[in-house]
Short mmCIF file of C-alpha atoms in Angstrom, two decimals:
data_model
loop_
_atom_site.label_atom_id
_atom_site.label_comp_id
_atom_site.label_asym_id
_atom_site.label_seq_id
_atom_site.Cartn_x
_atom_site.Cartn_y
_atom_site.Cartn_z
CA MET A 1 0.16 -0.22 -0.08
CA ARG A 2 1.18 3.62 -0.81
CA LYS A 3 1.89 6.00 1.72
CA ALA A 4 -0.86 8.88 2.21
CA THR A 5 -0.28 12.10 1.09
CA LYS A 6 -0.13 15.28 3.07
CA PRO A 7 -3.60 16.39 2.35
CA GLU A 8 -4.90 12.49 3.25
CA VAL A 9 -3.12 12.86 6.61
CA GLU A 10 -4.88 16.07 7.49
CA GLN A 11 -8.07 14.61 6.21
CA ARG A 12 -7.60 11.83 8.42
CA ILE A 13 -6.88 13.67 11.29
CA LEU A 14 -9.77 15.76 10.80
CA VAL A 15 -12.26 12.66 10.60
CA ILE A 16 -10.21 11.01 14.07
CA TYR A 17 -10.70 14.45 15.50
CA GLN A 18 -14.75 14.44 15.01
CA LEU A 19 -14.66 10.84 16.11
CA CYS A 20 -12.89 11.92 19.30
CA CYS A 21 -15.38 15.00 19.72
CA LYS A 22 -18.21 12.53 19.03
CA GLY A 23 -17.38 10.34 21.84
CA TYR A 24 -15.62 7.43 19.78
CA SER A 25 -13.44 5.19 21.87
CA PHE A 26 -9.82 4.15 21.04
CA THR A 27 -10.74 0.78 20.06
CA GLU A 28 -13.48 2.14 17.95
CA ILE A 29 -11.15 4.45 15.95
CA VAL A 30 -8.59 2.10 15.71
CA GLN A 31 -11.33 -0.53 14.13
CA TYR A 32 -12.65 2.36 12.27
CA CYS A 33 -9.69 3.32 10.76
CA LYS A 34 -8.16 -0.03 9.79
CA GLN A 35 -11.51 -0.49 7.41
CA LYS A 36 -11.41 2.58 6.02
CA TYR A 37 -7.99 3.63 5.42
CA GLU A 38 -6.50 0.23 5.96
CA ILE A 39 -3.63 1.44 8.51
CA LYS A 40 -2.43 -0.21 11.45
CA LYS A 41 -3.02 0.49 15.15
CA THR A 42 0.47 2.19 15.65
CA GLN A 43 -0.37 4.45 12.74
CA THR A 44 -3.72 5.40 13.91
CA SER A 45 -2.40 6.09 17.38
CA LYS A 46 -0.07 8.84 15.91
CA TYR A 47 -3.13 10.27 14.04
CA ILE A 48 -5.19 9.96 17.25
CA LYS A 49 -2.38 11.63 19.27
CA ARG A 50 -2.43 14.69 16.93
CA ALA A 51 -6.28 15.03 16.60
CA TYR A 52 -6.23 15.48 20.68
CA LYS A 53 -3.42 18.09 20.37
CA LYS A 54 -5.66 20.13 17.92
CA ILE A 55 -8.83 19.75 20.37
CA LEU A 56 -6.27 20.98 23.19
CA GLU A 57 -5.47 23.85 21.12
CA ASN A 58 -9.20 24.59 19.98
CA ASN A 59 -10.37 24.58 23.35
CA LYS A 60 -7.21 26.34 25.31
CA GLY A 61 -9.09 29.66 25.36
CA GLU A 62 -12.61 28.11 26.47
CA ILE A 63 -10.69 26.57 29.22
CA GLU A 64 -8.93 29.76 30.36
CA ASN A 65 -12.62 31.60 30.09
CA LYS A 66 -14.29 28.55 32.43
CA ARG A 67 -11.18 29.36 34.87
CA ALA A 68 -11.37 32.96 34.95
CA GLU A 69 -15.18 32.75 35.40
CA ALA A 70 -14.57 30.69 38.39
CA ILE A 71 -12.14 32.69 40.23
CA THR A 72 -14.32 35.55 39.39
CA ARG A 73 -17.23 33.58 40.96
CA TYR A 74 -15.08 32.50 44.12
CA LEU A 75 -13.67 36.30 44.67
CA SER A 76 -17.45 37.31 45.11
CA TRP A 77 -18.13 34.59 47.70
CA LEU A 78 -14.85 35.36 49.36
CA LYS A 79 -15.88 38.95 49.62
CA LYS A 80 -18.92 38.20 51.14
CA ALA A 81 -17.63 35.76 53.71
CA GLU A 82 -15.16 37.94 54.94
CA GLU A 83 -17.72 40.96 55.09
CA LYS A 84 -19.98 38.57 57.52
CA GLY A 85 -16.48 37.53 59.47
CA ASN A 86 -17.16 33.99 58.20
CA ILE A 87 -13.59 32.97 58.24
CA THR A 88 -14.19 29.32 58.10
CA ASP A 89 -15.92 29.94 54.56
CA ALA A 90 -13.12 32.44 53.45
CA VAL A 91 -10.34 29.86 54.11
CA LYS A 92 -12.25 27.23 52.28
CA ILE A 93 -13.02 29.56 49.34
CA GLN A 94 -9.48 30.66 49.36
CA SER A 95 -8.38 27.24 49.40
CA ARG A 96 -10.57 26.47 45.96
CA ILE A 97 -9.11 29.48 44.42
CA ASP A 98 -5.49 28.36 45.29
CA LYS A 99 -6.39 25.07 43.92
CA ILE A 100 -7.76 26.16 40.50
CA ASN A 101 -4.55 28.25 39.97
CA GLY A 102 -2.32 25.37 41.17
CA LEU A 103 -1.32 26.70 44.40
CA GLU A 104 -2.97 24.38 46.72
CA VAL A 105 -0.47 22.91 49.14
CA GLU A 106 -0.64 19.65 51.24
CA ASN A 107 -2.67 19.93 54.51
CA ILE A 108 -0.73 19.54 57.52
CA ASN A 109 -2.57 18.48 60.60
CA VAL A 110 -1.26 19.63 63.85
CA SER A 111 -2.62 18.26 67.35
CA GLY A 112 -1.18 19.01 70.34
CA GLU A 113 2.49 20.40 70.03
CA ILE A 114 4.31 21.51 66.92
CA THR A 115 7.72 19.98 66.62
CA ILE A 116 10.65 21.14 64.10
CA LYS A 117 9.65 18.47 61.59
CA ASP A 118 6.15 20.09 61.57
CA LEU A 119 7.44 23.19 61.14
CA GLU A 120 10.05 22.12 58.18
CA LYS A 121 7.06 20.67 56.65
CA LEU A 122 4.99 23.70 56.56
CA GLY A 123 8.16 25.70 55.57
CA ASN A 124 8.63 22.94 52.65
CA ALA A 125 4.88 23.60 51.91
CA TRP A 126 4.88 27.42 51.36
CA PHE A 127 8.48 28.03 50.41
CA GLY A 128 10.03 24.97 48.46
CA ASN A 129 12.88 23.35 49.60
CA LYS A 130 14.19 26.52 51.47
CA ALA A 131 14.36 25.60 55.38
CA ILE A 132 13.05 28.15 58.34
CA SER A 133 15.53 29.54 60.42
CA LYS A 134 14.60 29.61 64.16
CA THR A 135 13.97 33.09 63.81
CA GLY A 136 11.64 32.56 61.00
CA ASP A 137 13.55 33.76 57.93
CA ARG A 138 13.56 31.72 54.85
CA ASN A 139 17.40 30.69 54.52
CA SER A 140 18.14 28.00 51.85
CA ASN A 141 21.76 27.35 53.97
CA ASN A 142 20.01 26.46 57.08
CA LYS A 143 19.18 22.86 55.78
CA LYS A 144 18.98 20.34 58.62
#
């Protein structure tokens, strides 16, 4: 069988793009391409990868818009919670905003006394691998 031309490849990727958008599974697309184009699973996988890349490119702006809408909504709720003095809700809302922005840190539960190890975990969560000195200064030379 002859190699597909560039326009044929682009047409195949467009068809696969449409199948992906319609919810066809990987297996169904492989079967379709095997029958329609007489190509193997490995080549179909490459086409599917390129189709998904186009889907992501085409929806990037929409995803950013949805993120901005969500943050705006949460910020209005945060303002209301702070105005009412509802710190618990404000902290939860801020946590959600942080999560949307990729800034969420691991929870550190402390009961009773705080150990140096707890402080190190807290410092690492907030400042990366820079240690916190006994005076509270961030200093990468104070690692223990």
